[in-house]
mmCIF file of C-alpha atoms and ligand atoms in Angstrom:
data_model
loop_
_atom_site.group_PDB
_atom_site.id
_atom_site.type_symbol
_atom_site.label_atom_id
_atom_site.label_comp_id
_atom_site.label_asym_id
_atom_site.label_seq_id
_atom_site.Cartn_x
_atom_site.Cartn_y
_atom_site.Cartn_z
ATOM 1 C CA MET A 1 -1.305 -4.473 -25.411
ATOM 2 C CA ALA A 2 1.061 -1.008 -25.855
ATOM 3 C CA VAL A 3 3.565 -0.978 -22.784
ATOM 4 C CA PHE A 4 5.890 2.184 -23.702
ATOM 5 C CA GLU A 5 2.378 4.233 -24.148
ATOM 6 C CA ASP A 6 0.588 3.235 -20.869
ATOM 7 C CA SER A 7 -0.097 6.246 -19.179
ATOM 8 C CA TRP A 8 1.569 4.776 -16.417
ATOM 9 C CA PHE A 9 4.961 4.185 -18.104
ATOM 10 C CA ASP A 10 7.436 5.948 -16.597
ATOM 11 C CA ALA A 11 10.778 4.946 -17.584
ATOM 12 C CA HIS A 12 10.388 1.499 -16.068
ATOM 13 C CA GLU A 13 13.625 -0.515 -16.515
ATOM 14 C CA ARG A 14 12.174 -3.605 -16.973
ATOM 15 C CA VAL A 15 8.774 -5.640 -17.325
ATOM 16 C CA VAL A 16 8.672 -9.471 -17.572
ATOM 17 C CA PHE A 17 5.731 -11.280 -18.538
ATOM 18 C CA CYS A 18 5.638 -14.760 -16.865
ATOM 19 C CA HIS A 19 3.447 -17.646 -18.324
ATOM 20 C CA ASP A 20 3.589 -21.529 -17.671
ATOM 21 C CA ALA A 21 1.470 -23.309 -19.623
ATOM 22 C CA VAL A 22 1.445 -26.401 -16.916
ATOM 23 C CA THR A 23 0.162 -24.460 -14.045
ATOM 24 C CA GLY A 24 -1.711 -21.637 -15.792
ATOM 25 C CA LEU A 25 0.260 -18.960 -13.990
ATOM 26 C CA LYS A 26 0.091 -15.853 -15.487
ATOM 27 C CA ALA A 27 1.676 -13.119 -14.115
ATOM 28 C CA ILE A 28 3.687 -9.404 -15.038
ATOM 29 C CA ILE A 29 6.451 -8.077 -12.940
ATOM 30 C CA ALA A 30 7.501 -4.331 -13.290
ATOM 31 C CA ILE A 31 10.850 -3.219 -12.125
ATOM 32 C CA HIS A 32 10.657 0.720 -11.965
ATOM 33 C CA SER A 33 13.902 1.686 -10.578
ATOM 34 C CA THR A 34 17.028 0.211 -8.942
ATOM 35 C CA ALA A 35 18.689 3.418 -8.749
ATOM 36 C CA LEU A 36 18.297 2.898 -4.842
ATOM 37 C CA GLY A 37 18.608 -1.068 -4.699
ATOM 38 C CA PRO A 38 16.665 -3.973 -5.770
ATOM 39 C CA ALA A 39 13.393 -3.429 -6.852
ATOM 40 C CA ALA A 40 11.068 -4.036 -4.158
ATOM 41 C CA GLY A 41 7.336 -4.439 -3.653
ATOM 42 C CA GLY A 42 4.757 -6.941 -3.252
ATOM 43 C CA THR A 43 3.396 -9.275 -5.446
ATOM 44 C CA ARG A 44 -0.671 -8.813 -6.016
ATOM 45 C CA LEU A 45 -3.190 -11.544 -6.964
ATOM 46 C CA TRP A 46 -6.321 -10.265 -8.384
ATOM 47 C CA SER A 47 -8.882 -11.201 -11.200
ATOM 48 C CA TYR A 48 -8.440 -8.388 -13.752
ATOM 49 C CA ALA A 49 -11.216 -7.082 -16.375
ATOM 50 C CA SER A 50 -8.225 -7.580 -19.104
ATOM 51 C CA ASP A 51 -4.386 -8.093 -19.212
ATOM 52 C CA ASP A 52 -4.085 -4.303 -20.324
ATOM 53 C CA GLU A 53 -5.682 -3.656 -16.807
ATOM 54 C CA ALA A 54 -2.975 -5.910 -15.238
ATOM 55 C CA LEU A 55 -0.067 -4.414 -16.788
ATOM 56 C CA HIS A 56 -1.537 -0.661 -15.650
ATOM 57 C CA ASP A 57 -1.819 -1.848 -12.365
ATOM 58 C CA ALA A 58 1.542 -3.353 -12.129
ATOM 59 C CA LEU A 59 3.202 0.042 -14.029
ATOM 60 C CA ARG A 60 1.493 2.563 -11.396
ATOM 61 C CA LEU A 61 2.175 0.106 -8.556
ATOM 62 C CA SER A 62 5.672 -0.267 -9.462
ATOM 63 C CA GLN A 63 6.423 3.217 -9.839
ATOM 64 C CA GLY A 64 4.765 4.360 -6.463
ATOM 65 C CA MET A 65 7.100 1.536 -4.700
ATOM 66 C CA SER A 66 9.984 3.553 -6.081
ATOM 67 C CA TYR A 67 8.595 6.607 -4.255
ATOM 68 C CA LYS A 68 7.485 4.756 -1.210
ATOM 69 C CA ASN A 69 10.686 2.963 -0.691
ATOM 70 C CA ALA A 70 12.524 6.397 -1.308
ATOM 71 C CA MET A 71 10.389 8.412 1.229
ATOM 72 C CA ALA A 72 11.030 5.680 3.651
ATOM 73 C CA GLY A 73 14.682 5.963 3.462
ATOM 74 C CA LEU A 74 15.351 2.440 2.322
ATOM 75 C CA LYS A 75 18.090 0.613 0.351
ATOM 76 C CA PHE A 76 15.292 -0.456 -2.162
ATOM 77 C CA GLY A 77 14.086 0.650 -5.564
ATOM 78 C CA GLY A 78 10.681 0.274 -6.840
ATOM 79 C CA GLY A 79 9.033 -2.762 -8.342
ATOM 80 C CA LYS A 80 5.774 -4.776 -8.317
ATOM 81 C CA ALA A 81 4.406 -7.816 -9.387
ATOM 82 C CA VAL A 82 0.654 -8.868 -10.278
ATOM 83 C CA ILE A 83 -0.557 -12.466 -10.847
ATOM 84 C CA ILE A 84 -3.986 -12.914 -12.585
ATOM 85 C CA LYS A 85 -6.426 -14.468 -11.467
ATOM 86 C CA THR A 86 -7.812 -16.271 -14.403
ATOM 87 C CA PRO A 87 -11.622 -18.141 -14.348
ATOM 88 C CA ASP A 88 -9.599 -21.506 -13.821
ATOM 89 C CA PHE A 89 -7.224 -20.376 -11.344
ATOM 90 C CA ASP A 90 -6.307 -22.982 -8.836
ATOM 91 C CA GLY A 91 -4.028 -21.567 -6.562
ATOM 92 C CA SER A 92 -1.976 -24.847 -6.324
ATOM 93 C CA ASP A 93 1.643 -24.941 -4.972
ATOM 94 C CA ALA A 94 3.200 -25.767 -8.118
ATOM 95 C CA LEU A 95 1.773 -22.276 -9.555
ATOM 96 C CA TYR A 96 3.448 -20.349 -6.910
ATOM 97 C CA GLU A 97 6.879 -22.221 -7.152
ATOM 98 C CA ARG A 98 6.661 -21.289 -10.711
ATOM 99 C CA TYR A 99 6.047 -17.981 -9.985
ATOM 100 C CA GLY A 100 9.230 -18.110 -7.361
ATOM 101 C CA GLU A 101 11.022 -19.420 -10.704
ATOM 102 C CA PHE A 102 10.464 -16.653 -12.220
ATOM 103 C CA VAL A 103 11.236 -14.093 -9.740
ATOM 104 C CA ASP A 104 14.487 -15.973 -9.487
ATOM 105 C CA GLN A 105 15.722 -15.861 -12.772
ATOM 106 C CA LEU A 106 15.541 -11.874 -12.206
ATOM 107 C CA GLY A 107 18.800 -12.457 -10.152
ATOM 108 C CA GLY A 108 17.597 -10.336 -7.310
ATOM 109 C CA ALA A 109 16.900 -7.321 -9.217
ATOM 110 C CA TYR A 110 13.295 -7.517 -7.920
ATOM 111 C CA VAL A 111 12.437 -8.666 -4.115
ATOM 112 C CA THR A 112 9.219 -9.840 -3.357
ATOM 113 C CA ALA A 113 6.629 -9.691 -0.849
ATOM 114 C CA GLU A 114 2.901 -10.029 0.030
ATOM 115 C CA ASP A 115 0.069 -7.614 -1.361
ATOM 116 C CA VAL A 116 -3.375 -7.971 -1.464
ATOM 117 C CA GLY A 117 -4.967 -11.441 -2.276
ATOM 118 C CA MET A 118 -1.259 -12.916 -0.501
ATOM 119 C CA SER A 119 -0.160 -14.463 2.526
ATOM 120 C CA VAL A 120 2.327 -15.222 4.507
ATOM 121 C CA ASP A 121 1.634 -19.185 3.633
ATOM 122 C CA ILE A 122 1.556 -18.619 -0.187
ATOM 123 C CA MET A 123 5.186 -16.311 0.351
ATOM 124 C CA GLU A 124 6.595 -19.572 1.892
ATOM 125 C CA LYS A 125 5.530 -21.414 -1.433
ATOM 126 C CA VAL A 126 7.343 -18.673 -3.741
ATOM 127 C CA ALA A 127 10.625 -18.653 -1.226
ATOM 128 C CA ARG A 128 10.672 -22.743 -2.172
ATOM 129 C CA LYS A 129 12.330 -21.339 -5.431
ATOM 130 C CA THR A 130 13.901 -17.947 -4.752
ATOM 131 C CA LYS A 131 15.397 -16.239 -1.787
ATOM 132 C CA PHE A 132 14.417 -12.783 -2.986
ATOM 133 C CA VAL A 133 11.300 -12.973 -1.022
ATOM 134 C CA ALA A 134 10.308 -11.405 2.455
ATOM 135 C CA GLY A 135 7.162 -11.242 4.238
ATOM 136 C CA LEU A 136 8.001 -14.977 5.505
ATOM 137 C CA SER A 137 7.305 -16.249 8.911
ATOM 138 C CA ARG A 138 9.169 -14.541 11.465
ATOM 139 C CA LYS A 139 11.626 -16.030 14.225
ATOM 140 C CA LYS A 140 11.121 -14.419 17.606
ATOM 141 C CA GLY A 141 12.362 -11.031 17.901
ATOM 142 C CA GLN A 142 13.297 -10.784 14.481
ATOM 143 C CA ALA A 143 11.774 -8.397 12.040
ATOM 144 C CA GLY A 144 9.541 -10.252 9.088
ATOM 145 C CA GLY A 145 6.401 -11.941 9.015
ATOM 146 C CA ASP A 146 3.034 -10.347 7.830
ATOM 147 C CA PRO A 147 3.880 -6.818 7.363
ATOM 148 C CA SER A 148 0.127 -5.552 7.847
ATOM 149 C CA PRO A 149 0.606 -4.932 11.551
ATOM 150 C CA LYS A 150 3.312 -2.411 10.980
ATOM 151 C CA THR A 151 1.600 -0.781 8.050
ATOM 152 C CA ALA A 152 -1.254 -0.248 10.140
ATOM 153 C CA PHE A 153 0.740 1.309 12.973
ATOM 154 C CA GLY A 154 2.178 3.434 10.477
ATOM 155 C CA ILE A 155 -0.837 4.636 9.379
ATOM 156 C CA PHE A 156 -1.936 5.120 12.533
ATOM 157 C CA LYS A 157 0.959 7.304 13.613
ATOM 158 C CA GLY A 158 0.445 9.642 10.231
ATOM 159 C CA MET A 159 -2.828 9.812 11.222
ATOM 160 C CA GLU A 160 -2.024 10.942 14.310
ATOM 161 C CA ALA A 161 0.386 13.346 12.900
ATOM 162 C CA ALA A 162 -2.484 14.634 10.494
ATOM 163 C CA VAL A 163 -5.317 15.076 13.359
ATOM 164 C CA LEU A 164 -2.697 17.200 15.292
ATOM 165 C CA TYR A 165 -1.749 19.418 12.111
ATOM 166 C CA LYS A 166 -4.887 19.740 10.905
ATOM 167 C CA LEU A 167 -7.631 19.652 13.725
ATOM 168 C CA GLY A 168 -5.149 20.376 16.448
ATOM 169 C CA LYS A 169 -5.854 17.521 18.652
ATOM 170 C CA GLU A 170 -3.164 15.988 20.631
ATOM 171 C CA SER A 171 -4.813 12.426 20.631
ATOM 172 C CA MET A 172 -6.806 10.212 18.764
ATOM 173 C CA ASP A 173 -9.683 10.075 21.907
ATOM 174 C CA GLY A 174 -12.950 10.908 20.512
ATOM 175 C CA VAL A 175 -11.823 11.568 16.909
ATOM 176 C CA THR A 176 -14.014 9.862 14.292
ATOM 177 C CA VAL A 177 -12.785 7.348 11.563
ATOM 178 C CA ALA A 178 -14.425 5.660 8.721
ATOM 179 C CA VAL A 179 -12.309 2.631 7.618
ATOM 180 C CA GLN A 180 -12.864 1.387 3.960
ATOM 181 C CA GLY A 181 -11.784 -2.165 3.734
ATOM 182 C CA VAL A 182 -11.130 -4.000 7.213
ATOM 183 C CA GLY A 183 -8.730 -6.667 5.814
ATOM 184 C CA HIS A 184 -5.069 -7.226 7.046
ATOM 185 C CA VAL A 185 -4.129 -3.261 7.171
ATOM 186 C CA GLY A 186 -7.724 -2.032 7.980
ATOM 187 C CA TYR A 187 -7.915 -4.591 11.179
ATOM 188 C CA HIS A 188 -5.229 -3.579 12.474
ATOM 189 C CA LEU A 189 -5.639 -0.006 12.509
ATOM 190 C CA CYS A 190 -9.035 -0.330 13.710
ATOM 191 C CA GLU A 191 -7.296 -2.082 16.795
ATOM 192 C CA TYR A 192 -4.898 0.952 17.048
ATOM 193 C CA LEU A 193 -7.519 3.397 16.886
ATOM 194 C CA TYR A 194 -9.965 1.766 19.015
ATOM 195 C CA GLU A 195 -7.387 1.275 21.863
ATOM 196 C CA ALA A 196 -6.643 5.011 21.486
ATOM 197 C CA GLY A 197 -10.172 5.910 22.088
ATOM 198 C CA ALA A 198 -11.415 6.865 17.959
ATOM 199 C CA ARG A 199 -14.580 6.243 17.075
ATOM 200 C CA LEU A 200 -14.663 3.547 13.993
ATOM 201 C CA VAL A 201 -17.348 3.374 11.108
ATOM 202 C CA VAL A 202 -16.395 0.713 8.822
ATOM 203 C CA ALA A 203 -17.290 -1.061 5.489
ATOM 204 C CA ASP A 204 -16.132 -3.861 3.290
ATOM 205 C CA ILE A 205 -17.357 -6.281 0.519
ATOM 206 C CA ASP A 206 -17.065 -9.131 3.364
ATOM 207 C CA ASN A 207 -19.718 -8.594 6.076
ATOM 208 C CA SER A 208 -17.907 -10.922 8.419
ATOM 209 C CA ARG A 209 -15.003 -8.573 8.747
ATOM 210 C CA VAL A 210 -17.431 -5.896 9.116
ATOM 211 C CA GLN A 211 -18.773 -8.058 12.353
ATOM 212 C CA ARG A 212 -15.536 -8.804 13.629
ATOM 213 C CA ILE A 213 -15.042 -4.907 13.925
ATOM 214 C CA ALA A 214 -18.375 -4.316 15.458
ATOM 215 C CA ASP A 215 -17.790 -7.269 17.999
ATOM 216 C CA GLU A 216 -14.183 -6.472 18.775
ATOM 217 C CA PHE A 217 -13.694 -2.500 18.470
ATOM 218 C CA GLU A 218 -17.326 -1.478 18.692
ATOM 219 C CA GLY A 219 -17.339 -0.172 14.995
ATOM 220 C CA THR A 220 -20.184 0.610 13.312
ATOM 221 C CA GLY A 221 -20.847 -0.805 9.882
ATOM 222 C CA VAL A 222 -22.347 1.254 6.842
ATOM 223 C CA ALA A 223 -23.265 0.357 3.222
ATOM 224 C CA LEU A 224 -19.956 0.415 0.636
ATOM 225 C CA GLU A 225 -21.507 3.373 -1.148
ATOM 226 C CA ASP A 226 -21.736 5.289 2.094
ATOM 227 C CA ILE A 227 -18.228 4.811 3.430
ATOM 228 C CA LEU A 228 -16.243 7.806 1.918
ATOM 229 C CA SER A 229 -19.233 10.603 2.549
ATOM 230 C CA GLN A 230 -19.319 9.650 6.350
ATOM 231 C CA GLU A 231 -19.386 12.626 8.466
ATOM 232 C CA VAL A 232 -16.262 11.932 10.325
ATOM 233 C CA ASP A 233 -12.970 13.500 10.890
ATOM 234 C CA VAL A 234 -11.063 10.889 9.105
ATOM 235 C CA VAL A 235 -11.462 8.855 6.035
ATOM 236 C CA ALA A 236 -8.992 5.714 6.284
ATOM 237 C CA PRO A 237 -8.527 4.202 2.604
ATOM 238 C CA CYS A 238 -7.774 0.615 3.167
ATOM 239 C CA ALA A 239 -9.300 -1.774 0.069
ATOM 240 C CA LEU A 240 -8.157 -0.475 -3.196
ATOM 241 C CA GLY A 241 -6.874 2.310 -5.257
ATOM 242 C CA ALA A 242 -8.274 5.250 -7.097
ATOM 243 C CA ILE A 243 -11.166 5.822 -5.029
ATOM 244 C CA ILE A 244 -10.075 9.650 -4.635
ATOM 245 C CA ASN A 245 -11.496 10.937 -8.161
ATOM 246 C CA GLN A 246 -13.491 13.721 -9.715
ATOM 247 C CA GLN A 247 -17.005 12.045 -8.685
ATOM 248 C CA SER A 248 -15.929 11.206 -5.068
ATOM 249 C CA ILE A 249 -13.951 14.150 -4.265
ATOM 250 C CA PRO A 250 -17.386 16.619 -3.893
ATOM 251 C CA LYS A 251 -18.554 13.617 -1.422
ATOM 252 C CA PHE A 252 -15.985 13.526 1.240
ATOM 253 C CA ARG A 253 -17.515 15.378 4.569
ATOM 254 C CA SER A 254 -14.035 14.639 6.259
ATOM 255 C CA LYS A 255 -11.079 16.944 6.612
ATOM 256 C CA ILE A 256 -8.361 14.415 6.518
ATOM 257 C CA ILE A 257 -8.006 11.334 4.265
ATOM 258 C CA ALA A 258 -5.199 9.143 5.813
ATOM 259 C CA GLY A 259 -5.118 5.624 5.020
ATOM 260 C CA GLY A 260 -3.089 2.536 3.874
ATOM 261 C CA ALA A 261 -4.485 1.575 0.038
ATOM 262 C CA ASN A 262 -2.067 2.144 -2.520
ATOM 263 C CA ASN A 263 -2.417 5.027 -5.312
ATOM 264 C CA GLN A 264 -5.640 6.293 -3.834
ATOM 265 C CA LEU A 265 -5.688 9.223 -6.444
ATOM 266 C CA GLU A 266 -7.088 8.353 -9.537
ATOM 267 C CA THR A 267 -5.042 10.837 -11.121
ATOM 268 C CA ARG A 268 -2.504 13.148 -10.166
ATOM 269 C CA GLU A 269 -5.048 16.082 -10.620
ATOM 270 C CA ASP A 270 -7.222 14.584 -8.136
ATOM 271 C CA GLY A 271 -4.293 15.709 -5.595
ATOM 272 C CA GLN A 272 -4.746 19.228 -6.687
ATOM 273 C CA ARG A 273 -8.635 18.914 -6.534
ATOM 274 C CA ILE A 274 -8.477 17.402 -2.866
ATOM 275 C CA HIS A 275 -5.941 20.125 -2.096
ATOM 276 C CA GLU A 276 -8.601 22.886 -3.130
ATOM 277 C CA ALA A 277 -11.419 21.290 -1.363
ATOM 278 C CA GLY A 278 -9.437 21.811 1.986
ATOM 279 C CA ILE A 279 -9.263 18.277 2.609
ATOM 280 C CA LEU A 280 -5.594 17.444 3.915
ATOM 281 C CA TYR A 281 -4.323 14.366 2.481
ATOM 282 C CA ALA A 282 -1.412 12.157 3.165
ATOM 283 C CA PRO A 283 0.129 10.956 0.479
ATOM 284 C CA ASP A 284 -0.549 6.899 0.551
ATOM 285 C CA TYR A 285 3.135 5.795 -0.083
ATOM 286 C CA VAL A 286 4.396 7.600 2.607
ATOM 287 C CA ILE A 287 1.695 6.873 5.263
ATOM 288 C CA ASN A 288 1.459 3.235 4.097
ATOM 289 C CA GLY A 289 5.340 2.775 3.988
ATOM 290 C CA GLY A 290 5.355 0.701 7.661
ATOM 291 C CA GLY A 291 5.148 -2.716 5.455
ATOM 292 C CA ILE A 292 7.957 -2.120 3.238
ATOM 293 C CA ILE A 293 10.059 -1.067 6.265
ATOM 294 C CA ASN A 294 9.467 -4.279 8.048
ATOM 295 C CA VAL A 295 10.419 -6.217 4.797
ATOM 296 C CA ALA A 296 13.391 -3.843 4.296
ATOM 297 C CA SER A 297 14.514 -4.835 7.859
ATOM 298 C CA GLU A 298 13.833 -8.539 7.307
ATOM 299 C CA TYR A 299 15.914 -8.516 4.136
ATOM 300 C CA TYR A 300 18.871 -7.126 5.193
ATOM 301 C CA ALA A 301 18.526 -8.514 8.635
ATOM 302 C CA ASP A 302 19.620 -4.842 10.306
ATOM 303 C CA ALA A 303 17.162 -4.407 12.817
ATOM 304 C CA SER A 304 15.593 -6.063 15.752
ATOM 305 C CA ASP A 305 11.585 -6.195 15.711
ATOM 306 C CA ASP A 306 11.756 -3.239 18.426
ATOM 307 C CA GLU A 307 13.830 -1.000 15.981
ATOM 308 C CA VAL A 308 11.400 -1.626 13.071
ATOM 309 C CA TRP A 309 8.458 -0.126 15.274
ATOM 310 C CA ASP A 310 11.046 2.840 15.882
ATOM 311 C CA ARG A 311 11.242 3.378 12.301
ATOM 312 C CA VAL A 312 8.035 2.790 11.321
ATOM 313 C CA ALA A 313 7.209 5.611 13.804
ATOM 314 C CA ALA A 314 8.835 8.055 11.936
ATOM 315 C CA ILE A 315 6.328 8.239 9.159
ATOM 316 C CA GLY A 316 4.542 10.752 11.819
ATOM 317 C CA PRO A 317 6.738 13.321 11.453
ATOM 318 C CA ARG A 318 7.774 12.680 8.302
ATOM 319 C CA LEU A 319 4.158 13.619 7.248
ATOM 320 C CA THR A 320 4.432 16.547 9.171
ATOM 321 C CA GLY A 321 7.404 17.887 7.297
ATOM 322 C CA ILE A 322 5.377 17.129 4.212
ATOM 323 C CA PHE A 323 2.015 18.933 5.495
ATOM 324 C CA GLU A 324 4.152 21.637 6.445
ATOM 325 C CA GLU A 325 6.058 22.190 2.903
ATOM 326 C CA SER A 326 2.614 21.935 1.291
ATOM 327 C CA ALA A 327 1.384 24.902 3.394
ATOM 328 C CA ALA A 328 4.469 27.042 2.764
ATOM 329 C CA SER A 329 4.516 26.398 -0.995
ATOM 330 C CA GLY A 330 0.551 26.289 -1.923
ATOM 331 C CA LYS A 331 1.294 22.457 -3.545
ATOM 332 C CA PRO A 332 -0.830 19.726 -3.055
ATOM 333 C CA THR A 333 0.869 17.338 -0.636
ATOM 334 C CA ASN A 334 0.727 14.531 -3.431
ATOM 335 C CA VAL A 335 3.230 17.027 -5.409
ATOM 336 C CA VAL A 336 5.266 17.862 -2.527
ATOM 337 C CA ALA A 337 5.868 14.007 -1.495
ATOM 338 C CA ASP A 338 6.495 13.146 -5.573
ATOM 339 C CA GLU A 339 9.075 16.070 -5.821
ATOM 340 C CA LEU A 340 10.903 14.623 -2.515
ATOM 341 C CA ALA A 341 11.005 11.202 -3.523
ATOM 342 C CA ARG A 342 12.352 11.846 -7.276
ATOM 343 C CA ARG A 343 14.928 14.081 -5.850
ATOM 344 C CA ILE A 344 16.240 11.280 -3.388
ATOM 345 C CA ILE A 345 15.921 8.932 -6.291
ATOM 346 C CA ALA A 346 18.237 11.154 -8.753
ATOM 347 C CA GLU A 347 20.726 11.520 -5.768
ATOM 348 C CA GLY A 348 20.665 7.729 -5.470
ATOM 349 C CA ARG A 349 21.453 7.652 -9.401
HETATM 350 P P1 LIG B 401 -6.585 -7.233 2.036
HETATM 351 O O1 LIG B 401 -7.121 -8.394 0.789
HETATM 352 O O2 LIG B 401 -6.301 -8.207 3.350
HETATM 353 O O3 LIG B 401 -7.936 -6.165 2.792
HETATM 354 C C1 LIG B 401 -8.421 -5.673 1.503
HETATM 355 C C2 LIG B 401 -10.138 -5.326 2.348
HETATM 356 O O4 LIG B 401 -10.980 -4.560 1.303
HETATM 357 C C3 LIG B 401 -10.891 -6.850 2.236
HETATM 358 O O5 LIG B 401 -11.188 -7.074 3.516
HETATM 359 C C4 LIG B 401 -11.609 -6.617 1.262
HETATM 360 O O6 LIG B 401 -12.846 -7.775 1.410
HETATM 361 C C5 LIG B 401 -12.157 -5.014 1.214
HETATM 362 N N1 LIG B 401 -12.423 -4.397 -0.351
HETATM 363 C C6 LIG B 401 -12.402 -4.719 -1.409
HETATM 364 N N2 LIG B 401 -13.008 -3.934 -2.175
HETATM 365 C C7 LIG B 401 -13.678 -3.169 -1.176
HETATM 366 C C8 LIG B 401 -14.748 -2.201 -1.569
HETATM 367 N N3 LIG B 401 -14.915 -1.800 -2.570
HETATM 368 N N4 LIG B 401 -15.000 -1.560 -0.535
HETATM 369 C C9 LIG B 401 -14.913 -2.074 0.965
HETATM 370 N N5 LIG B 401 -14.177 -3.156 1.242
HETATM 371 C C10 LIG B 401 -13.401 -3.484 -0.018
HETATM 372 O O7 LIG B 401 -5.263 -6.220 1.626
HETATM 373 P P2 LIG B 401 -4.835 -5.686 3.024
HETATM 374 O O8 LIG B 401 -3.110 -6.347 2.615
HETATM 375 O O9 LIG B 401 -5.229 -4.855 3.842
HETATM 376 O O10 LIG B 401 -4.265 -4.150 2.047
HETATM 377 C C11 LIG B 401 -5.017 -3.210 1.756
HETATM 378 C C12 LIG B 401 -4.549 -1.711 1.117
HETATM 379 O O11 LIG B 401 -3.558 -1.677 1.592
HETATM 380 C C13 LIG B 401 -4.406 -2.540 -0.254
HETATM 381 O O12 LIG B 401 -4.525 -1.370 -1.140
HETATM 382 C C14 LIG B 401 -2.759 -2.835 -0.242
HETATM 383 O O13 LIG B 401 -2.024 -2.366 -1.768
HETATM 384 C C15 LIG B 401 -2.668 -1.630 0.463
HETATM 385 N N6 LIG B 401 -1.093 -1.979 1.423
HETATM 386 C C16 LIG B 401 -1.109 -3.103 2.029
HETATM 387 C C17 LIG B 401 0.178 -3.235 2.717
HETATM 388 C C18 LIG B 401 0.396 -4.318 3.790
HETATM 389 O O14 LIG B 401 1.198 -4.296 4.712
HETATM 390 N N7 LIG B 401 -0.469 -5.484 3.488
HETATM 391 C C19 LIG B 401 1.324 -2.366 2.759
HETATM 392 C C20 LIG B 401 1.082 -1.147 2.033
HETATM 393 C C21 LIG B 401 -0.174 -1.226 1.441
#
């Protein structure tokens, strides 16, 4: 396993490999940058084809968190952890507590929260061993708890901005949206969209989740392989990353891609390709910053829940600025966002 030669290695400050023989825990914590504050980012629980793949994921996701936190205006650097779901993984309390001990040993350089495969319940177990954790149960009126409703709200506000910018539509009424993945984020996004009068097409590997969207929000389920090529106004990727790539780009028939999944572009060049295809891409780490804004407010205890919703809503105008800069400079939106994020981090350093 080559760390420094990995294509996503980007001057990461620290990469920690965690193993516990008793519980079977295998985890990788990647700290990309602490220039703006503690490296914050969720823990992903996933079965990987290889340890290399897990490392690759941790490296790229942690860099994404540095950029995301910088763009959200937070006093956080970027980090991310993956817990490897091995074939004999048992998800015991002891395993999550052991993971909490590893996080604690970093002394606050890394602050964790939930990502794919994790939950508030699991984070409570991690928190038995460390205070460097957010995304815990919420006390009434305070920020915190499951961040996915806030993530979804930020995506909704970002999508509104994209629809206004690209299609000239002032509201989401009648706008058609294809949502890939209706888990935590996708479900809440569908809720906001439905309430705003949008029409939904959805796909998920879990049929019961598709059925729930059909029952509650009049969504139509389509085959997994057809969701990105739906003839809709907006495609919202809310499952896993790397779905915008050389193979998929010619298939998109929407004018906008705006969704919550992290690292949607398989390579940076795919940002250029999507730009040339005339599709407006809302950079993932800008539009999906609502969850981390919530986590930051919980961790620093510096805002009421109402104030957090306002902070999340600012994602809309932030994206409009990126769209305008992209149009003025001719650069793809992902490049405009990366440049801005790097500038903010450099100033922090
Ligand atoms: P989740 O695990 O609750 O939902 C993911 C959903 O995608 C599941 O329903 C799963 O069955 C489905 N899925 C997996 N592979 C699929 C495929 N090939 N086609 C269609 N559906 C598929 O995860 P969550 O929390 O909703 O996160 C979704 C995405 O948003 C992830 O990329 C995550 O990193 C990102 N994100 C989540 C945040 C949060 O607040 N939960 C914050 C920022 C980003």
